Amino acid sequence: MARHIYILLLILFSSLGSLAQVGNAQGQIQIKGSVKGKENYAPISGVRVSTDKGAFTTTNALGEFVIRASVGDILMVEGPELETVRYRIKSGEDVDVLVEGYPSGVSKRQKREAVGSRNSLVDHQRFLDSANAYKKTDLEKSIDFIARSMEPLGSSGNKNEFSASLRTLGEIYMFHEQYDLAITNFKDALAAQESNKTKILLGRAYVLNGNYESAISMLEPLVTVRNMVPYQRIELFEALGDANKELNKLKEAQGYYQQGLLIAEKNQISPKEIDLNSKIADVFASEDRVIEAEGFYQNSLNLSKEVAPERLIQESEKVADFYNQKSRYDDEIQLRKRNLDELKQMPRASVATRGLGINTRDTITSQRINYKIANAYIAQDKLEEAIPYLEKSIVEADKDDDLVVQKDATRKLSEVYGYKGDYGKALASYQDYVAVVDSLYVRKEQEISRAARFNREIANTQNRISSLEQERELSQSKYSLAVTEQQLYEETSKRQKWIIYSLIFGIALMALTAFLYYRSNRQQKFANNLLALKSLRTQMNPHFIFNALNSVNTYIAKSDERSANRFLSEFSVLMRSVLENSEEDFIPLAKELELLELYVKLEHSRFSDKFDYEIDVDRKIDVDAFQIPPMLLQPYIENAIWHGLRYREEKGCLKIKVRQVTDDMLEIRIEDDGIGRKRSAELKTTNQKKQKSKGMGNIKKRIQILNDMYKNRVDVSIADLNKDQTGTRVSLKLKKQ
């Protein structure tokens, strides 16, 4: 039977070996790409694209191809007049392959199209660089350059460049806090081409727009992506931490921040080390864990000292805000005064703050710091100390035309004079406050007017970009026609695939038949073993009862009715437990030890002048965690008493010890200092020597069957206890189930 199974498996493996070159679809992904000339960026059709695992295809009229492969496979691009290019696949993103040479015999029209395609790509990159240059300074110009970068791509249908333009547009909108438009363009960029960078940017835009659940849904699948540079992975964990923090999932946020910090420290990316230390401190501060928060804030300050003075001031102000929240005003004032000194030594008067987004409009200025120092003094009722800092804040804000700070500082100064009872100065300050509010109101109206005009311009430009995207979608019809040509070519290979699939199905059917045959054989063998175990157990029970009844007979023969009754009572308890466990292959070790103790007690009541006994179980052992075949130890104990200790002239000792050998194995020792196996055999009569012990024979068979069924869980060894061959030691090793 086993030989037939081996033959079937050999046929199966031989057939699978012959199909090894066909390729295994497990773990494969669909790779899209294009092949272009290195010199002119013109698409090349009819080029053979294959992998080292045997898959192949050819490029269509637009030089594009689709092939199934696995990460790590080698992609080979070959042609009669092309230099062969080999590329190792690192991810499922699109692949652009540039090759040397260009097929001869192309028409003038094709050459013109190739040159036009090259010029279009050059123009696209030039406009895209210009858009990035104006991204922070002139929103209108940067958006216009994005539109101009997309115009040359209308007819080429190049998805990579189109996606890059939309992604850059999304970054521009995100910098200028137009998060809805940023999200829309990032989604369009992803529709054009999948990219981890775009997904991370989209996740950050969701966070900035308050769509925290959407951010987590977008970013969490990227955690398992491997082909990501360290800086991208840090940004991923940072954005996930930000989203979870806003949802008040502080434990998850801290976990993501910690993962990002480990990568930043490993790759020595100092700016991100500072950011993440500071954000971890923010989480601890939110949980009111002041000591941990101070530790991470101190880390960010120490790292900032090694980067730049501007960064040190940023982090110091953040720590000062933390001190303010905890009402540690003296520490706050001391730190802000130090920041003022540092700010005066810098060539520019303000430091841009860093936040979740890209925008850096909110700045740290001397007037803001002076205003916060004054507030700290006011919180301590130190009004005289607060007044100079409020006056400095007003003067500096007026100098920098910072109406917002000037308004707040003037109002606060009026309130302080009012608290002091100097109502003349309070009134004068309040009048200054009203004048600043009027000026601020006029400015806000102007800003609203400019914003409305600006929004109209943005809408017009965005409509222009949308029309370009629609134009690109129309150009995809050309691509669809080219794909049709490719599909016609692939139809020829479908019949071959059907043949291969049929062969694989036949082999699978044969393998299933072999498996069912093997399983049926195993089940039959298992059933036979169960039947044998049951038979052995039914033989052991009468054997045990017979020996026990002999003991009762001894009491009766001595006319010791009271001892016989007591023995029968305890014997009935033992028999009830034995019969209850007779159908089980394994019972808890604790229950088996209870039965053994009762049995030894019964035997000791008969031979109390022959031996004493000791049962020692290590307290560290969890006896409930181990299982043992029922009545497995009883025959060995019976032999120790009846054939060893009973024949001693002096009183002997029976010891049962349970010790832990390893985490999943323990040892049970049965030791007696009786006359030994050799002397016991010599004392047997001729009739006894002819009869073999049924109890020990059954035990050996049970152990053999159980080990075959449960993979060597029980091991028994018997040896002389002493060198003079007196005494016996039975060692039973039992593995945890």
XYZ file of C-alpha atoms in Angstrom, residues 119-728:
610
model
C 10.644 67.556 -26.866
C 7.306 67.151 -25.071
C 8.929 65.297 -22.196
C 11.701 67.892 -21.961
C 9.126 70.722 -21.894
C 7.092 68.880 -19.292
C 10.058 68.533 -16.928
C 11.090 72.161 -17.456
C 7.623 73.477 -16.566
C 7.428 71.115 -13.603
C 10.734 72.444 -12.242
C 9.427 75.995 -12.614
C 6.248 75.086 -10.722
C 8.338 73.718 -7.852
C 10.476 76.864 -7.833
C 7.399 79.125 -7.376
C 5.519 76.741 -5.080
C 6.188 78.671 -1.871
C 6.266 82.205 -3.236
C 3.653 82.515 -5.988
C 0.682 80.162 -6.012
C -0.765 81.553 -9.244
C 2.471 81.133 -11.209
C 3.140 77.650 -9.874
C -0.357 76.431 -10.853
C 0.031 77.985 -14.304
C 3.317 76.127 -14.802
C 1.613 72.869 -13.792
C -1.035 73.428 -16.485
C 1.663 74.158 -19.068
C 3.570 71.016 -18.043
C 0.461 68.912 -18.746
C -0.334 70.393 -22.167
C 2.430 68.506 -24.086
C 1.225 65.209 -22.586
C -2.234 65.361 -24.145
C -1.387 63.210 -27.143
C 1.440 61.117 -25.730
C -0.648 59.529 -22.979
C 2.413 59.191 -20.741
C 0.998 58.199 -17.347
C 4.206 58.697 -15.367
C 4.671 62.358 -16.293
C 0.945 63.094 -16.003
C 0.853 61.610 -12.499
C 3.939 63.629 -11.517
C 2.210 66.882 -12.591
C -0.929 66.092 -10.611
C 1.110 65.102 -7.553
C 3.092 68.358 -7.681
C -0.160 70.312 -8.027
C -1.489 68.564 -4.926
C 1.680 69.517 -3.011
C 1.243 73.151 -4.052
C -2.367 73.211 -2.850
C -1.394 71.514 0.406
C 1.338 74.097 1.055
C -1.231 76.872 0.638
C -3.783 75.070 2.848
C -6.198 74.223 0.017
C -6.590 70.697 1.344
C -9.750 69.721 -0.574
C -8.085 70.547 -3.889
C -4.907 68.776 -2.769
C -6.873 65.599 -2.000
C -8.634 65.717 -5.376
C -5.359 66.028 -7.304
C -3.587 63.345 -5.279
C -6.466 60.968 -6.081
C -6.200 61.818 -9.781
C -2.442 61.204 -9.627
C -3.041 57.781 -8.107
C -5.611 56.983 -10.781
C -2.988 57.767 -13.420
C -0.243 55.785 -11.681
C 0.090 53.972 -8.357
C 2.876 55.432 -6.194
C 3.800 55.075 -2.518
C 4.922 58.703 -2.445
C 1.529 59.891 -3.702
C -0.325 57.687 -1.202
C 1.681 59.129 1.701
C 0.997 62.678 0.485
C -2.716 61.873 0.174
C -2.715 60.480 3.713
C -1.073 63.662 5.041
C -3.627 65.785 3.174
C -6.430 63.765 4.796
C -4.904 64.441 8.228
C -4.634 68.177 7.548
C -8.226 68.255 6.303
C -9.512 66.429 9.383
C -10.344 63.166 7.559
C -8.436 61.035 10.065
C -10.202 57.712 9.399
C -9.591 58.104 5.648
C -5.925 58.830 6.365
C -5.546 55.644 8.405
C -7.343 53.566 5.740
C -4.997 54.955 3.079
C -1.739 54.626 5.042
C -2.077 51.415 7.093
C -1.706 49.048 4.072
C 1.634 50.729 3.292
C 3.135 49.544 6.601
C 3.789 46.083 5.105
C 5.266 47.458 1.852
C 8.988 46.715 1.698
C 10.241 48.734 -1.268
C 10.222 52.078 0.536
C 13.185 54.335 1.312
C 13.765 55.139 5.028
C 12.611 58.771 4.755
C 9.311 57.716 3.147
C 8.758 55.101 5.858
C 9.407 57.719 8.554
C 6.844 60.046 6.942
C 4.380 57.133 6.796
C 4.676 56.341 10.513
C 4.607 60.040 11.400
C 1.373 60.624 9.451
C -0.239 57.515 11.006
C 0.791 58.783 14.433
C -0.715 62.206 13.702
C -4.035 60.693 12.576
C -4.320 58.406 15.606
C -3.369 61.229 17.957
C -6.168 63.416 16.579
C -8.587 60.508 17.140
C -7.315 60.346 20.754
C -5.818 56.895 20.140
C -2.721 57.909 22.057
C -1.267 54.422 22.510
C -1.401 53.699 18.765
C -0.027 57.167 17.978
C 2.914 56.654 20.317
C 3.637 53.259 18.741
C 3.806 54.716 15.225
C 5.957 57.646 16.391
C 8.357 55.203 18.087
C 8.686 53.108 14.918
C 9.453 56.215 12.879
C 11.980 57.389 15.481
C 13.842 54.066 15.349
C 14.247 54.379 11.572
C 15.285 58.039 11.852
C 17.920 57.205 14.484
C 19.204 54.234 12.486
C 19.600 56.341 9.346
C 20.698 59.519 11.222
C 17.929 61.719 9.827
C 18.244 64.482 12.422
C 15.251 66.701 11.453
C 12.880 63.766 11.754
C 14.490 62.660 15.026
C 13.653 66.101 16.430
C 10.077 66.045 15.072
C 9.315 62.575 16.406
C 10.867 63.140 19.834
C 8.755 66.286 20.117
C 5.561 64.507 19.011
C 6.137 61.607 21.413
C 6.526 64.216 24.151
C 3.198 65.750 23.048
C 1.498 62.357 23.463
C 2.929 61.898 26.961
C 1.878 65.440 27.814
C -1.679 64.648 26.650
C -1.661 61.658 29.030
C -0.357 63.932 31.830
C 2.827 61.853 32.058
C 5.035 64.827 32.780
C 8.324 63.032 33.453
C 8.269 61.090 30.171
C 7.172 64.208 28.270
C 10.039 66.265 29.693
C 12.504 63.520 28.757
C 11.492 63.503 25.102
C 11.275 67.307 24.972
C 14.835 67.426 26.289
C 15.882 64.967 23.555
C 14.394 67.243 20.903
C 16.186 70.268 22.405
C 19.541 68.474 22.507
C 19.183 67.342 18.904
C 18.092 70.843 17.818
C 21.339 72.327 19.140
C 23.247 70.240 16.597
C 21.071 71.269 13.647
C 20.502 75.041 13.547
C 19.633 77.952 15.890
C 16.252 78.369 14.166
C 15.316 74.802 14.974
C 16.442 75.182 18.578
C 14.156 78.202 19.001
C 11.229 76.277 17.483
C 11.595 73.385 19.928
C 12.309 75.687 22.875
C 9.052 77.563 22.228
C 7.200 74.277 22.097
C 8.665 73.238 25.457
C 7.788 76.679 26.850
C 4.168 76.129 25.782
C 4.292 72.801 27.652
C 5.541 74.578 30.781
C 2.676 77.052 30.401
C 0.107 74.245 30.261
C 1.540 72.793 33.474
C 1.571 76.252 35.179
C 5.366 76.184 35.451
C 5.594 79.872 34.661
C 9.109 80.498 35.995
C 10.534 77.768 33.743
C 8.483 79.134 30.833
C 9.713 82.724 31.330
C 13.354 81.644 31.644
C 13.186 79.594 28.454
C 11.406 82.303 26.436
C 13.924 84.956 27.558
C 16.704 82.706 26.320
C 14.869 82.378 23.005
C 14.658 86.173 22.746
C 18.431 86.416 23.142
C 18.945 83.741 20.489
C 16.490 85.464 18.138
C 18.307 88.796 18.417
C 21.562 87.168 17.267
C 19.969 85.773 14.122
C 20.136 87.661 10.806
C 16.360 87.556 10.354
C 13.685 88.559 12.799
C 11.475 85.453 12.730
C 11.640 81.685 12.658
C 9.125 79.560 10.756
C 7.340 77.015 12.864
C 6.943 73.384 11.834
C 3.683 71.553 11.966
C 1.812 68.734 10.344
C 1.592 70.388 6.970
C 4.047 71.992 4.617
C 2.902 75.559 5.200
C 5.279 77.672 7.321
C 3.362 80.950 7.506
C 2.933 80.857 11.284
C 6.189 82.299 12.601
C 8.018 82.786 15.870
C 8.786 86.502 16.335
C 10.135 88.597 19.168
C 6.763 90.329 19.570
C 5.003 86.976 20.022
C 7.585 85.799 22.579
C 7.353 89.074 24.513
C 3.566 88.761 24.553
C 3.747 85.194 25.936
C 6.278 86.218 28.618
C 3.889 88.993 29.702
C 1.021 86.482 29.923
C 3.149 84.224 32.147
C 3.843 87.136 34.496
C 0.143 88.051 34.529
C -0.751 84.464 35.455
C 1.456 84.931 38.538
C -0.083 88.365 39.326
C 3.260 90.050 38.584
C 1.707 92.944 36.699
C 4.669 95.322 36.975
C 6.988 92.741 35.342
C 4.416 92.090 32.587
C 4.003 95.740 31.467
C 7.502 96.195 29.886
C 7.131 93.015 27.844
C 3.689 94.043 26.601
C 5.048 97.439 25.579
C 7.972 95.790 23.746
C 5.541 93.438 22.003
C 3.392 96.395 20.844
C 6.390 98.380 19.545
C 7.905 95.424 17.672
C 4.524 94.348 16.262
C 3.941 97.905 15.011
C 7.396 97.897 13.430
C 6.730 94.572 11.657
C 3.130 95.547 10.828
C 1.898 92.523 12.806
C -1.611 93.769 13.596
C -2.777 90.514 15.197
C -0.115 90.503 17.921
C -0.367 94.291 18.280
C -4.135 93.978 18.855
C -3.764 91.216 21.496
C -0.881 92.934 23.308
C -2.672 96.317 23.379
C -5.864 94.783 24.770
C -3.884 92.866 27.387
C -1.972 96.029 28.388
C -5.277 97.893 28.865
C -6.516 95.073 31.107
C -3.320 95.142 33.199
C -3.601 98.900 33.784
C -7.207 98.350 34.758
C -6.200 95.659 37.291
C -3.696 98.119 38.767
C -6.273 100.902 39.030
C -4.477 103.175 36.564
C -7.628 103.859 34.556
C -6.130 106.754 32.545
C -3.492 104.517 30.973
C -6.046 101.721 30.678
C -8.340 104.020 28.667
C -5.475 105.234 26.460
C -4.411 101.627 25.773
C -7.993 100.644 25.028
C -8.301 103.507 22.518
C -5.095 102.251 20.862
C -6.666 98.768 20.825
C -9.805 100.092 19.066
C -7.654 101.828 16.460
C -5.673 98.614 15.810
C -8.907 96.602 15.527
C -10.228 99.077 12.935
C -6.999 98.768 10.942
C -7.133 94.969 11.236
C -10.759 94.949 10.067
C -9.859 96.986 6.970
C -6.989 94.648 6.238
C -9.177 91.570 6.653
C -11.691 93.001 4.188
C -8.875 93.548 1.699
C -7.604 90.011 2.267
C -11.098 88.582 1.791
C -11.435 90.504 -1.465
C -8.054 89.264 -2.669
C -8.902 85.738 -1.577
C -12.167 85.800 -3.529
C -10.365 86.987 -6.656
C -7.626 84.465 -6.084
C -10.117 81.644 -5.638
C -11.707 82.531 -8.972
C -8.297 82.367 -10.625
C -7.578 79.044 -8.978
C -10.944 77.709 -10.136
C -10.210 78.778 -13.714
C -6.792 77.153 -13.654
C -8.211 74.007 -12.072
C -10.870 73.847 -14.804
C -8.111 74.161 -17.365
C -6.263 71.261 -15.724
C -9.480 69.222 -15.637
C -9.958 69.758 -19.365
C -6.396 68.571 -19.948
C -7.161 65.467 -17.942
C -10.259 64.830 -20.052
C -8.139 65.250 -23.152
C -5.777 62.646 -21.801
C -8.682 60.275 -21.193
C -9.710 60.698 -24.815
C -6.167 59.899 -25.891
C -6.478 56.629 -24.021
C -8.760 55.397 -26.796
C -5.652 55.218 -28.935
C -4.023 53.183 -26.259
C -7.064 50.879 -26.164
C -6.723 50.243 -29.886
C -3.075 49.368 -29.399
C -4.032 47.051 -26.549
C -6.487 45.311 -28.877
C -3.588 44.488 -31.169
C -1.746 43.066 -28.218
C -4.778 41.017 -27.184
C -5.039 39.495 -30.657
C -1.440 38.424 -30.334
C -2.079 36.891 -26.919
C -5.088 34.907 -28.197
C -2.684 32.494 -29.898
C -1.242 31.472 -26.553
C -4.606 30.866 -24.862
C -5.001 27.382 -26.342
C -1.602 26.425 -25.016
C -2.629 27.688 -21.602
C -5.792 25.565 -21.668
C -3.693 22.490 -22.386
C -1.365 23.338 -19.515
C -4.300 23.969 -17.168
C -5.849 20.614 -18.134
C -2.573 18.865 -17.417
C -2.256 20.604 -14.066
C -5.845 19.653 -13.223
C -5.117 16.009 -14.056
C -2.023 16.011 -11.889
C -3.941 17.662 -9.069
C -6.673 15.024 -9.368
C -4.069 12.271 -9.221
C -2.464 13.906 -6.187
C -5.867 14.137 -4.485
C -6.505 10.441 -5.142
C -3.125 9.558 -3.642
C -3.811 11.724 -0.630
C -7.252 10.175 -0.018
C -5.738 6.699 -0.379
C -3.008 7.556 2.116
C -5.467 9.159 4.532
C -7.790 6.139 4.386
C -4.837 3.884 5.163
C -3.857 6.029 8.131
C -7.425 6.112 9.451
C -7.667 2.325 9.219
C -4.385 1.945 11.075
C -5.565 4.406 13.706
C -8.824 2.479 14.164
C -6.872 -0.783 14.549
C -4.667 0.819 17.198
C -7.710 2.067 19.113
C -9.204 -1.424 19.011
C -5.933 -2.939 20.251
C -5.722 -0.406 23.105
C -9.275 -1.166 24.148
C -8.517 -4.895 24.100
C -5.411 -4.416 26.246
C -7.325 -2.252 28.700
C -10.058 -4.900 29.031
C -7.332 -7.468 29.771
C -5.666 -5.257 32.397
C -8.851 -4.605 34.395
C -9.581 -8.314 35.172
C -5.867 -8.838 35.941
C -5.922 -5.964 38.436
C -9.201 -7.129 39.972
C -7.861 -10.665 40.305
C -4.779 -9.555 42.202
C -6.809 -7.269 44.461
C -9.310 -10.035 45.283
C -6.393 -12.236 46.274
C -5.550 -9.558 48.827
C -9.126 -9.646 50.191
C -8.897 -13.438 50.348
C -5.840 -13.129 52.559
C -7.778 -11.090 55.126
C -10.654 -13.532 55.011
C -8.258 -16.430 55.534
C -6.947 -14.670 58.646
C -10.556 -14.120 59.861
C -9.810 -10.395 59.981
C -13.321 -9.256 59.043
C -12.792 -5.609 59.988
C -9.669 -5.273 57.824
C -11.394 -7.079 54.970
C -14.344 -4.677 55.109
C -12.071 -1.630 55.230
C -9.983 -3.000 52.369
C -13.104 -3.724 50.282
C -14.437 -0.210 50.898
C -11.220 1.460 49.744
C -10.896 -1.086 46.945
C -14.382 -0.191 45.654
C -13.375 3.498 45.468
C -10.275 2.528 43.528
C -12.198 0.245 41.180
C -14.826 2.910 40.471
C -12.084 5.338 39.396
C -10.311 2.669 37.344
C -13.493 1.724 35.504
C -14.374 5.392 34.851
C -10.997 5.921 33.168
C -10.882 2.603 31.346
C -12.187 4.080 28.078
C -9.627 6.926 27.945
C -6.238 6.796 26.238
C -4.929 9.558 28.500
C -6.054 11.044 31.806
C -4.630 14.000 33.814
C -1.451 13.073 35.693
C -2.946 14.440 38.917
C -5.792 11.879 38.727
C -3.358 9.017 38.005
C -1.258 9.973 41.054
C -4.379 9.937 43.245
C -5.198 6.391 42.045
C -1.622 5.246 42.644
C -1.598 6.662 46.167
C -4.835 4.808 46.954
C -3.457 1.595 45.476
C -0.166 1.819 47.401
C -2.129 2.551 50.570
C -4.142 -0.653 50.061
C -1.018 -2.737 49.453
C 0.715 -1.164 52.456
C -2.224 -2.130 54.672
C -1.502 -5.765 53.741
C 2.285 -5.637 53.938
C 2.853 -2.915 56.514
C 5.619 -5.026 58.060
C 7.382 -5.368 54.704
C 7.736 -1.780 53.451
C 7.023 1.892 53.894
C 6.289 4.176 50.971
C 6.953 7.763 49.921
C 5.333 9.747 47.076
C 7.322 12.900 46.244
C 5.927 15.303 43.588
C 7.918 18.457 42.854
C 5.700 21.424 43.766
C 6.951 23.401 40.758
C 5.365 20.908 38.357
C 1.961 21.752 36.910
C 0.615 18.187 37.039
C -2.638 19.258 35.379
C -0.675 20.179 32.236
C 0.453 16.575 31.644
C -1.590 13.586 30.437
C -0.738 9.895 31.072
C -2.338 6.603 30.005
C -4.513 5.292 32.887
C -3.132 2.429 35.038
C 0.246 2.675 33.304
C 2.313 2.852 36.508
C 0.303 0.392 38.642
C 1.883 -2.848 37.260
C 5.393 -1.520 37.957
C 4.417 -0.648 41.547
C 2.760 -4.057 41.921
C 5.951 -5.812 40.758
C 8.040 -3.726 43.163
C 5.866 -4.824 46.108
C 5.108 -8.423 45.206
C 8.413 -9.488 43.661
C 10.875 -7.213 45.428
C 9.831 -5.853 48.798
C 7.678 -8.819 49.893
C 10.691 -11.137 50.023
C 12.895 -8.834 52.125
C 13.765 -10.051 55.598
C 13.911 -6.475 56.862
C 11.434 -3.662 56.235
C 11.974 -1.968 52.825
C 10.976 1.289 51.199
C 9.038 2.170 48.037
C 9.648 5.637 46.556
C 7.660 7.330 43.808
C 9.261 10.580 42.572
C 7.970 13.060 39.950
C 10.516 15.566 38.613
C 10.616 18.114 35.729
C 13.269 17.283 33.103
C 12.528 19.986 30.518
C 9.705 22.456 29.931
C 7.699 19.816 28.048
C 8.916 16.610 29.737
C 8.842 15.138 33.244
C 10.243 11.922 34.757
C 8.395 9.538 37.084
C 10.685 7.185 39.051
C 9.539 4.088 40.953
C 12.338 2.831 43.203
C 12.324 -0.083 45.635
C 15.133 -1.592 47.727
C 13.765 -5.105 47.360
C 15.645 -8.289 46.498
C 16.067 -7.300 42.836
C 14.960 -8.775 39.539
C 17.613 -11.524 39.407
C 16.898 -12.894 42.887
C 13.140 -12.664 42.290
C 13.466 -14.747 39.112
C 15.417 -17.415 40.991
C 12.653 -17.707 43.600
C 9.967 -18.462 41.019
C 8.624 -21.955 40.895
C 8.743 -24.061 37.751
C 5.045 -23.383 37.093
C 5.528 -19.611 37.629
C 8.419 -19.516 35.154
C 6.218 -21.071 32.462
C 3.550 -18.325 32.940
C 4.464 -14.882 31.603
C 3.268 -11.759 33.442
C 0.185 -10.495 31.643
C 0.348 -7.109 33.373
C 3.860 -6.228 32.162
C 3.216 -7.652 28.703
C 0.099 -5.532 28.287
C 1.951 -2.429 29.482
C 4.686 -2.874 26.841
C 2.120 -3.317 24.080
C 0.149 -0.259 25.239
C 3.276 1.919 25.279
C 4.262 0.708 21.814
C 0.832 1.511 20.345
C 0.511 4.861 22.117
C 3.956 5.976 20.965
C 3.075 4.996 17.416
C -0.171 7.003 17.593
C 1.094 10.033 19.520
C 4.737 10.253 18.363
C 6.884 8.962 21.255
C 5.224 10.594 24.225
C 6.077 7.783 26.704
C 9.489 6.219 27.347
C 10.070 3.525 30.023
C 13.384 2.049 31.204
C 14.030 -0.523 33.992
C 17.372 -0.963 35.769
C 18.853 -2.341 38.983
C 18.966 0.194 41.791
C 22.256 -0.991 43.285
C 25.447 -2.482 41.858
C 24.862 -5.790 43.692
C 21.681 -6.190 41.578
C 19.381 -5.531 44.514
C 16.554 -3.060 44.243
C 14.853 -1.888 41.048
